[in-house]
Every structure is written in C-alpha cells, then in structure tokens.
Amino acid sequence: MTKNAVQDVDSSNYETELHALQIELVKVQKSLIANGNQILVILEGRDAAGKDGTIKAITEHLSPRETRIVALGKPSDVEADQWYFQRYIAQLPKRGEFVLFNRSWYNRAGVEMVMGFCSKAQYATFMSTVNPLESILIQSGVTVLKYYLDISKKEQKERLESREQDPLKQWKISPIDQQAQKKWNAYSTYRNAMLLKTSTAEAPWTIVRANNKKQAHLNLIRDLLLRINYAGKDKKMAAPDQSIAFRWNGKVSALEK
C-alpha cells in the first residue's frame, strides 16, 4: 500500500486493511506457539492516545489462551515495598505467549515523576537499570517491542472532553487524566528524557503518530509485523508508513510539542 493510500483510508478500506493485517497476526501467533517463542509488546503514550483501541485491533482475532493484556493498577502497600520491577516480571510472556503491556514499568519514567508518586532517587535508579533489564530479557529469548503513541495537545483535549460526555467511556476518566493538559509540558520533558535514555539498539522505541486512530492502528501493526520473523510472512503487509510509525531517531523535533 502506498503512503497516500494509508493516509486516505476510510472506514470500509480500514476494515479491509485491518482484516488482512489481523490474518498476518494470526500467522505470527501460530509461528510463536509452534516455536515456543515469547513476545512482549510495550505500549506507552499520552493519556487518551489510543492504547486501548490499538490493543483491541491487535488482539481481536488472536487466541485468548496464548494472548495476555497486562494493565496493572496502583501497586499495593506490599508491592510498593518490593523491587520496582517485581510485579511486572511476574507478567512476562511464557513460551508461546504474546503479551501486551498497556502501560508498563515506564510509568516510573513518566506519570510517577510528573504526579509526584516516586522520588527523584527512585526515578534515577529506574533510569539506570531499565536498559540492562531489557537486555537480559532479550538475551533470554524474549522479543521486546516498544511503542510510544504520540498525539497533539489539541487532539488530547478533544478526546478527554469526549470521554466526559460519553456514558460508555466514563470508566476511562481518572484524576490523572484530568491533569494531562495542565501538566502537558512536564509530560513532554519526561517523555523526551525517557526516549533519549532508553531507546537502545536492542530495544528501540518506535514512535506512532496517533492523531488519526485508524492510521495509527494499521501502521503500528505493520511495524510489528516488520520486526517479527514468522512463517508465511506477506512482506507487502509489513511495510509501515514511515511518517506515521518510525523508529525514534533521537530528535525531539520529531515529537509533538
């Protein structure tokens, strides 16, 4: 598909393209199970960036037995006193599993610092240890794919307001979300620091421009397919629009201000 075709996608074309990509994802899972591999997809991004919808698009037709979505809540008092990564380690994929983290240990690099939920010392410890941890996981056979969904301040404002007006989305409203616009610049500062420090050759960040949800879904999946080896891959499907889903290049100018 050409770049313009992706950008001009309408509802009917979107469903057609998504269906074809989901067939490829089923191939990924069949290969994953057959070979006993492990895939961990980390999804981070601005509040209201579309992580839930992206995960639904990825997992809709995958086997629930070998697919897990992990969205951990506030740590308990016991968990708060443990090694920070401990409760996440317990959720890592087993052999043959596809696991998606809807937010992850990178909470410490963003929301926890912005909202004052951790100390500067805890933040510094996290930033100095997360890369070695991910390296160990990768060397142990876990495929780690990290995505950051980026949206504009205007788009975030509209989505948050939509949540407040939609009775079916009330569960998505939280005190943290309500601070997202007020603390926009602080989130930007810590996002930039996170990307600069934790995008490594082994586990790079992929940025997904998500102002258009449909484009974000299609191109994130295409990028995911590109990065995974599996039997029967249709290489034409694994071709993301590089203006929408692209590997972080270290340039803050590539991100939403």
mmCIF file of C-alpha atoms in Angstrom:
data_model
loop_
_atom_site.group_PDB
_atom_site.id
_atom_site.type_symbol
_atom_site.label_atom_id
_atom_site.label_comp_id
_atom_site.label_asym_id
_atom_site.label_seq_id
_atom_site.Cartn_x
_atom_site.Cartn_y
_atom_site.Cartn_z
ATOM 1 C CA MET A 1 0.000 0.000 0.000
ATOM 2 C CA THR A 2 1.261 3.475 -0.824
ATOM 3 C CA LYS A 3 1.678 6.250 1.687
ATOM 4 C CA ASN A 4 -1.256 8.198 0.265
ATOM 5 C CA ALA A 5 -3.481 5.139 0.335
ATOM 6 C CA VAL A 6 -2.842 4.743 4.040
ATOM 7 C CA GLN A 7 -3.428 8.432 4.744
ATOM 8 C CA ASP A 8 -6.706 8.468 2.818
ATOM 9 C CA VAL A 9 -8.101 5.322 4.423
ATOM 10 C CA ASP A 10 -11.852 5.477 5.049
ATOM 11 C CA SER A 11 -13.967 3.200 7.237
ATOM 12 C CA SER A 12 -14.517 0.490 4.623
ATOM 13 C CA ASN A 13 -10.890 0.461 3.497
ATOM 14 C CA TYR A 14 -9.785 0.475 7.109
ATOM 15 C CA GLU A 15 -11.760 -2.655 7.922
ATOM 16 C CA THR A 16 -10.403 -4.382 4.818
ATOM 17 C CA GLU A 17 -6.806 -3.443 5.602
ATOM 18 C CA LEU A 18 -7.171 -4.306 9.270
ATOM 19 C CA HIS A 19 -8.629 -7.723 8.428
ATOM 20 C CA ALA A 20 -5.659 -8.513 6.183
ATOM 21 C CA LEU A 21 -3.223 -7.425 8.881
ATOM 22 C CA GLN A 22 -5.032 -9.484 11.503
ATOM 23 C CA ILE A 23 -4.599 -12.552 9.288
ATOM 24 C CA GLU A 24 -0.857 -11.865 9.420
ATOM 25 C CA LEU A 25 -1.060 -11.568 13.209
ATOM 26 C CA VAL A 26 -2.684 -15.000 13.367
ATOM 27 C CA LYS A 27 0.278 -16.311 11.353
ATOM 28 C CA VAL A 28 2.571 -14.674 13.902
ATOM 29 C CA GLN A 29 0.783 -16.435 16.726
ATOM 30 C CA LYS A 30 0.828 -19.826 15.015
ATOM 31 C CA SER A 31 4.578 -19.488 14.497
ATOM 32 C CA LEU A 32 5.007 -18.227 18.057
ATOM 33 C CA ILE A 33 3.223 -21.247 19.523
ATOM 34 C CA ALA A 34 4.961 -23.732 17.226
ATOM 35 C CA ASN A 35 8.413 -22.453 18.133
ATOM 36 C CA GLY A 36 7.775 -21.634 21.778
ATOM 37 C CA ASN A 37 8.854 -18.033 21.330
ATOM 38 C CA GLN A 38 7.929 -15.117 23.600
ATOM 39 C CA ILE A 39 6.776 -11.653 22.525
ATOM 40 C CA LEU A 40 6.365 -8.638 24.788
ATOM 41 C CA VAL A 41 4.788 -5.506 23.312
ATOM 42 C CA ILE A 42 5.062 -2.388 25.473
ATOM 43 C CA LEU A 43 2.546 0.347 24.682
ATOM 44 C CA GLU A 44 3.117 3.778 26.160
ATOM 45 C CA GLY A 45 1.881 7.218 25.182
ATOM 46 C CA ARG A 46 -0.003 10.315 26.168
ATOM 47 C CA ASP A 47 -3.246 9.960 28.093
ATOM 48 C CA ALA A 48 -6.036 9.322 25.538
ATOM 49 C CA ALA A 49 -3.502 8.416 22.842
ATOM 50 C CA GLY A 50 -5.463 5.300 21.895
ATOM 51 C CA LYS A 51 -3.651 2.439 23.599
ATOM 52 C CA ASP A 52 -6.849 0.500 24.362
ATOM 53 C CA GLY A 53 -8.104 0.694 20.779
ATOM 54 C CA THR A 54 -4.709 -0.277 19.403
ATOM 55 C CA ILE A 55 -4.562 -3.324 21.652
ATOM 56 C CA LYS A 56 -8.059 -4.335 20.589
ATOM 57 C CA ALA A 57 -7.048 -4.092 16.916
ATOM 58 C CA ILE A 58 -4.014 -6.303 17.555
ATOM 59 C CA THR A 59 -5.675 -8.963 19.713
ATOM 60 C CA GLU A 60 -9.202 -9.146 18.281
ATOM 61 C CA HIS A 61 -8.672 -12.452 16.472
ATOM 62 C CA LEU A 62 -5.782 -13.917 18.449
ATOM 63 C CA SER A 63 -6.176 -16.930 20.702
ATOM 64 C CA PRO A 64 -7.070 -15.722 24.219
ATOM 65 C CA ARG A 65 -5.258 -18.713 25.668
ATOM 66 C CA GLU A 66 -1.880 -17.603 24.324
ATOM 67 C CA THR A 67 -2.515 -13.836 24.436
ATOM 68 C CA ARG A 68 -2.478 -11.683 27.565
ATOM 69 C CA ILE A 69 -3.141 -7.989 28.079
ATOM 70 C CA VAL A 70 -1.496 -6.612 31.207
ATOM 71 C CA ALA A 71 -2.742 -3.312 32.636
ATOM 72 C CA LEU A 72 -1.569 -3.136 36.226
ATOM 73 C CA GLY A 73 -3.210 -0.722 38.632
ATOM 74 C CA LYS A 74 -1.767 1.170 41.553
ATOM 75 C CA PRO A 75 0.676 -1.053 43.487
ATOM 76 C CA SER A 76 -0.430 -2.402 46.847
ATOM 77 C CA ASP A 77 1.481 -1.492 50.002
ATOM 78 C CA VAL A 78 3.332 -4.806 49.755
ATOM 79 C CA GLU A 79 4.194 -4.266 46.082
ATOM 80 C CA ALA A 80 5.320 -0.703 46.785
ATOM 81 C CA ASP A 81 7.983 -2.080 49.140
ATOM 82 C CA GLN A 82 9.231 -4.664 46.622
ATOM 83 C CA TRP A 83 11.812 -4.319 43.880
ATOM 84 C CA TYR A 84 10.105 -1.967 41.437
ATOM 85 C CA PHE A 85 10.159 -4.402 38.502
ATOM 86 C CA GLN A 86 8.955 -7.400 40.526
ATOM 87 C CA ARG A 87 5.242 -7.235 39.754
ATOM 88 C CA TYR A 88 5.978 -6.717 36.060
ATOM 89 C CA ILE A 89 8.413 -9.618 35.909
ATOM 90 C CA ALA A 90 5.599 -11.882 37.106
ATOM 91 C CA GLN A 91 3.617 -10.900 33.981
ATOM 92 C CA LEU A 92 6.283 -11.609 31.360
ATOM 93 C CA PRO A 93 5.356 -13.953 28.494
ATOM 94 C CA LYS A 94 5.809 -17.667 28.910
ATOM 95 C CA ARG A 95 6.901 -19.837 25.991
ATOM 96 C CA GLY A 96 4.424 -19.487 23.140
ATOM 97 C CA GLU A 97 2.783 -16.383 24.616
ATOM 98 C CA PHE A 98 2.048 -12.951 23.177
ATOM 99 C CA VAL A 99 1.821 -10.370 25.993
ATOM 100 C CA LEU A 100 0.909 -6.703 25.656
ATOM 101 C CA PHE A 101 1.660 -4.207 28.433
ATOM 102 C CA ASN A 102 -0.921 -1.405 28.431
ATOM 103 C CA ARG A 103 1.479 0.938 30.189
ATOM 104 C CA SER A 104 4.424 -0.711 31.816
ATOM 105 C CA TRP A 105 7.436 -0.192 34.032
ATOM 106 C CA TYR A 106 7.852 3.063 32.117
ATOM 107 C CA ASN A 107 5.190 4.542 34.396
ATOM 108 C CA ARG A 108 8.139 5.468 36.575
ATOM 109 C CA ALA A 109 9.734 7.454 33.762
ATOM 110 C CA GLY A 110 6.582 9.496 33.175
ATOM 111 C CA VAL A 111 3.407 9.645 35.205
ATOM 112 C CA GLU A 112 5.043 8.738 38.525
ATOM 113 C CA MET A 113 7.521 11.602 38.276
ATOM 114 C CA VAL A 114 5.041 14.105 36.867
ATOM 115 C CA MET A 115 2.450 13.323 39.542
ATOM 116 C CA GLY A 116 4.935 13.005 42.400
ATOM 117 C CA PHE A 117 4.319 9.290 43.002
ATOM 118 C CA CYS A 118 8.041 8.451 43.226
ATOM 119 C CA SER A 119 11.175 10.171 44.460
ATOM 120 C CA LYS A 120 13.995 11.537 42.330
ATOM 121 C CA ALA A 121 16.213 8.765 43.678
ATOM 122 C CA GLN A 122 13.703 6.084 42.648
ATOM 123 C CA TYR A 123 13.460 7.664 39.201
ATOM 124 C CA ALA A 124 17.243 7.747 38.833
ATOM 125 C CA THR A 125 17.514 4.087 39.857
ATOM 126 C CA PHE A 126 14.896 3.127 37.306
ATOM 127 C CA MET A 127 16.577 5.035 34.503
ATOM 128 C CA SER A 128 19.937 3.406 35.245
ATOM 129 C CA THR A 129 18.591 -0.156 35.461
ATOM 130 C CA VAL A 130 15.825 -0.493 32.856
ATOM 131 C CA ASN A 131 18.180 -0.886 29.878
ATOM 132 C CA PRO A 132 20.196 -3.715 31.463
ATOM 133 C CA LEU A 133 16.959 -5.442 32.481
ATOM 134 C CA GLU A 134 15.579 -5.321 28.941
ATOM 135 C CA SER A 135 18.895 -6.540 27.601
ATOM 136 C CA ILE A 136 18.700 -9.576 29.888
ATOM 137 C CA LEU A 137 15.158 -10.315 28.702
ATOM 138 C CA ILE A 138 16.183 -10.107 25.047
ATOM 139 C CA GLN A 139 19.250 -12.284 25.577
ATOM 140 C CA SER A 140 16.966 -14.797 27.308
ATOM 141 C CA GLY A 141 14.819 -15.077 24.178
ATOM 142 C CA VAL A 142 12.046 -12.542 24.775
ATOM 143 C CA THR A 143 11.236 -10.294 21.804
ATOM 144 C CA VAL A 144 10.667 -6.796 23.251
ATOM 145 C CA LEU A 145 8.841 -4.250 21.088
ATOM 146 C CA LYS A 146 8.303 -0.744 22.487
ATOM 147 C CA TYR A 147 5.777 1.728 21.051
ATOM 148 C CA TYR A 148 5.045 5.306 22.080
ATOM 149 C CA LEU A 149 1.734 6.720 20.809
ATOM 150 C CA ASP A 150 2.098 10.459 20.321
ATOM 151 C CA ILE A 151 -0.774 12.917 19.921
ATOM 152 C CA SER A 152 -1.091 16.689 19.870
ATOM 153 C CA LYS A 153 -2.304 18.717 22.835
ATOM 154 C CA LYS A 154 -5.391 19.764 20.866
ATOM 155 C CA GLU A 155 -6.249 16.169 19.977
ATOM 156 C CA GLN A 156 -5.795 15.062 23.585
ATOM 157 C CA LYS A 157 -8.096 17.842 24.807
ATOM 158 C CA GLU A 158 -10.828 16.782 22.379
ATOM 159 C CA ARG A 159 -10.549 13.111 23.329
ATOM 160 C CA LEU A 160 -10.625 13.801 27.061
ATOM 161 C CA GLU A 161 -13.688 16.005 26.633
ATOM 162 C CA SER A 162 -15.344 13.267 24.576
ATOM 163 C CA ARG A 163 -14.821 10.806 27.421
ATOM 164 C CA GLU A 164 -16.603 13.091 29.835
ATOM 165 C CA GLN A 165 -19.612 13.332 27.520
ATOM 166 C CA ASP A 166 -19.839 9.654 26.548
ATOM 167 C CA PRO A 167 -21.610 7.488 29.176
ATOM 168 C CA LEU A 168 -19.872 4.393 27.756
ATOM 169 C CA LYS A 169 -16.416 5.858 28.406
ATOM 170 C CA GLN A 170 -16.880 7.005 31.989
ATOM 171 C CA TRP A 171 -14.613 4.222 33.227
ATOM 172 C CA LYS A 172 -11.742 5.818 31.340
ATOM 173 C CA ILE A 173 -11.888 9.069 33.320
ATOM 174 C CA SER A 174 -9.332 9.340 36.129
ATOM 175 C CA PRO A 175 -7.798 12.118 38.237
ATOM 176 C CA ILE A 176 -4.521 11.565 36.381
ATOM 177 C CA ASP A 177 -6.223 12.091 33.014
ATOM 178 C CA GLN A 178 -7.692 15.322 34.322
ATOM 179 C CA GLN A 179 -4.156 16.617 34.938
ATOM 180 C CA ALA A 180 -2.887 15.666 31.478
ATOM 181 C CA GLN A 181 -3.495 19.043 29.860
ATOM 182 C CA LYS A 182 -2.294 21.089 32.844
ATOM 183 C CA LYS A 183 0.933 19.081 33.046
ATOM 184 C CA TRP A 184 1.462 18.743 29.287
ATOM 185 C CA ASN A 185 4.922 20.350 29.320
ATOM 186 C CA ALA A 186 6.115 18.245 32.252
ATOM 187 C CA TYR A 187 4.988 15.075 30.481
ATOM 188 C CA SER A 188 6.850 16.243 27.370
ATOM 189 C CA THR A 189 10.047 16.785 29.352
ATOM 190 C CA TYR A 190 9.996 13.329 30.920
ATOM 191 C CA ARG A 191 8.891 11.672 27.676
ATOM 192 C CA ASN A 192 11.883 13.150 25.893
ATOM 193 C CA ALA A 193 14.268 12.061 28.652
ATOM 194 C CA MET A 194 12.803 8.537 28.595
ATOM 195 C CA LEU A 195 13.184 8.169 24.846
ATOM 196 C CA LEU A 196 16.711 9.572 24.824
ATOM 197 C CA LYS A 197 17.884 7.293 27.631
ATOM 198 C CA THR A 198 16.009 4.051 26.975
ATOM 199 C CA SER A 199 15.889 3.672 23.200
ATOM 200 C CA THR A 200 18.704 1.180 22.644
ATOM 201 C CA ALA A 201 19.922 -0.815 19.673
ATOM 202 C CA GLU A 202 18.454 -3.950 21.282
ATOM 203 C CA ALA A 203 15.148 -2.388 22.325
ATOM 204 C CA PRO A 204 14.478 0.802 20.360
ATOM 205 C CA TRP A 205 11.351 2.909 20.742
ATOM 206 C CA THR A 206 9.007 3.207 17.783
ATOM 207 C CA ILE A 207 7.007 6.431 17.683
ATOM 208 C CA VAL A 208 3.457 6.228 16.325
ATOM 209 C CA ARG A 209 1.704 9.433 15.320
ATOM 210 C CA ALA A 210 -1.781 8.726 16.668
ATOM 211 C CA ASN A 211 -3.888 11.807 15.943
ATOM 212 C CA ASN A 212 -5.640 9.597 13.408
ATOM 213 C CA LYS A 213 -6.578 6.400 15.241
ATOM 214 C CA LYS A 214 -7.121 4.288 12.112
ATOM 215 C CA GLN A 215 -3.771 5.212 10.627
ATOM 216 C CA ALA A 216 -2.124 4.519 13.975
ATOM 217 C CA HIS A 217 -3.673 1.041 14.248
ATOM 218 C CA LEU A 218 -2.729 -0.007 10.729
ATOM 219 C CA ASN A 219 0.808 1.293 10.813
ATOM 220 C CA LEU A 220 1.669 0.073 14.282
ATOM 221 C CA ILE A 221 0.594 -3.420 13.270
ATOM 222 C CA ARG A 222 2.575 -3.155 10.048
ATOM 223 C CA ASP A 223 5.648 -2.143 12.023
ATOM 224 C CA LEU A 224 5.108 -5.011 14.440
ATOM 225 C CA LEU A 225 4.923 -7.472 11.548
ATOM 226 C CA LEU A 226 8.093 -5.986 10.100
ATOM 227 C CA ARG A 227 10.032 -6.635 13.317
ATOM 228 C CA ILE A 228 8.964 -10.256 13.856
ATOM 229 C CA ASN A 229 10.127 -13.306 11.926
ATOM 230 C CA TYR A 230 7.328 -15.803 11.259
ATOM 231 C CA ALA A 231 6.376 -18.442 8.733
ATOM 232 C CA GLY A 232 4.387 -17.349 5.685
ATOM 233 C CA LYS A 233 5.035 -13.619 6.121
ATOM 234 C CA ASP A 234 3.495 -11.431 3.419
ATOM 235 C CA LYS A 235 6.245 -8.827 3.158
ATOM 236 C CA LYS A 236 3.921 -6.379 1.424
ATOM 237 C CA MET A 237 1.879 -6.187 4.620
ATOM 238 C CA ALA A 238 4.927 -5.449 6.764
ATOM 239 C CA ALA A 239 5.537 -2.001 5.300
ATOM 240 C CA PRO A 240 4.542 0.828 7.663
ATOM 241 C CA ASP A 241 4.231 4.430 6.535
ATOM 242 C CA GLN A 242 7.443 5.871 7.969
ATOM 243 C CA SER A 243 5.787 9.241 8.516
ATOM 244 C CA ILE A 244 3.350 7.597 10.955
ATOM 245 C CA ALA A 245 5.302 4.756 12.601
ATOM 246 C CA PHE A 246 9.040 5.253 12.774
ATOM 247 C CA ARG A 247 11.985 4.305 14.923
ATOM 248 C CA TRP A 248 12.918 7.047 17.385
ATOM 249 C CA ASN A 249 15.839 8.922 15.892
ATOM 250 C CA GLY A 250 16.887 10.941 18.930
ATOM 251 C CA LYS A 251 15.407 14.166 17.587
ATOM 252 C CA VAL A 252 12.884 15.872 19.839
ATOM 253 C CA SER A 253 11.674 17.823 16.811
ATOM 254 C CA ALA A 254 10.049 14.600 15.560
ATOM 255 C CA LEU A 255 7.633 14.642 18.517
ATOM 256 C CA GLU A 256 4.521 16.609 19.393
ATOM 257 C CA LYS A 257 5.366 19.682 21.448
#
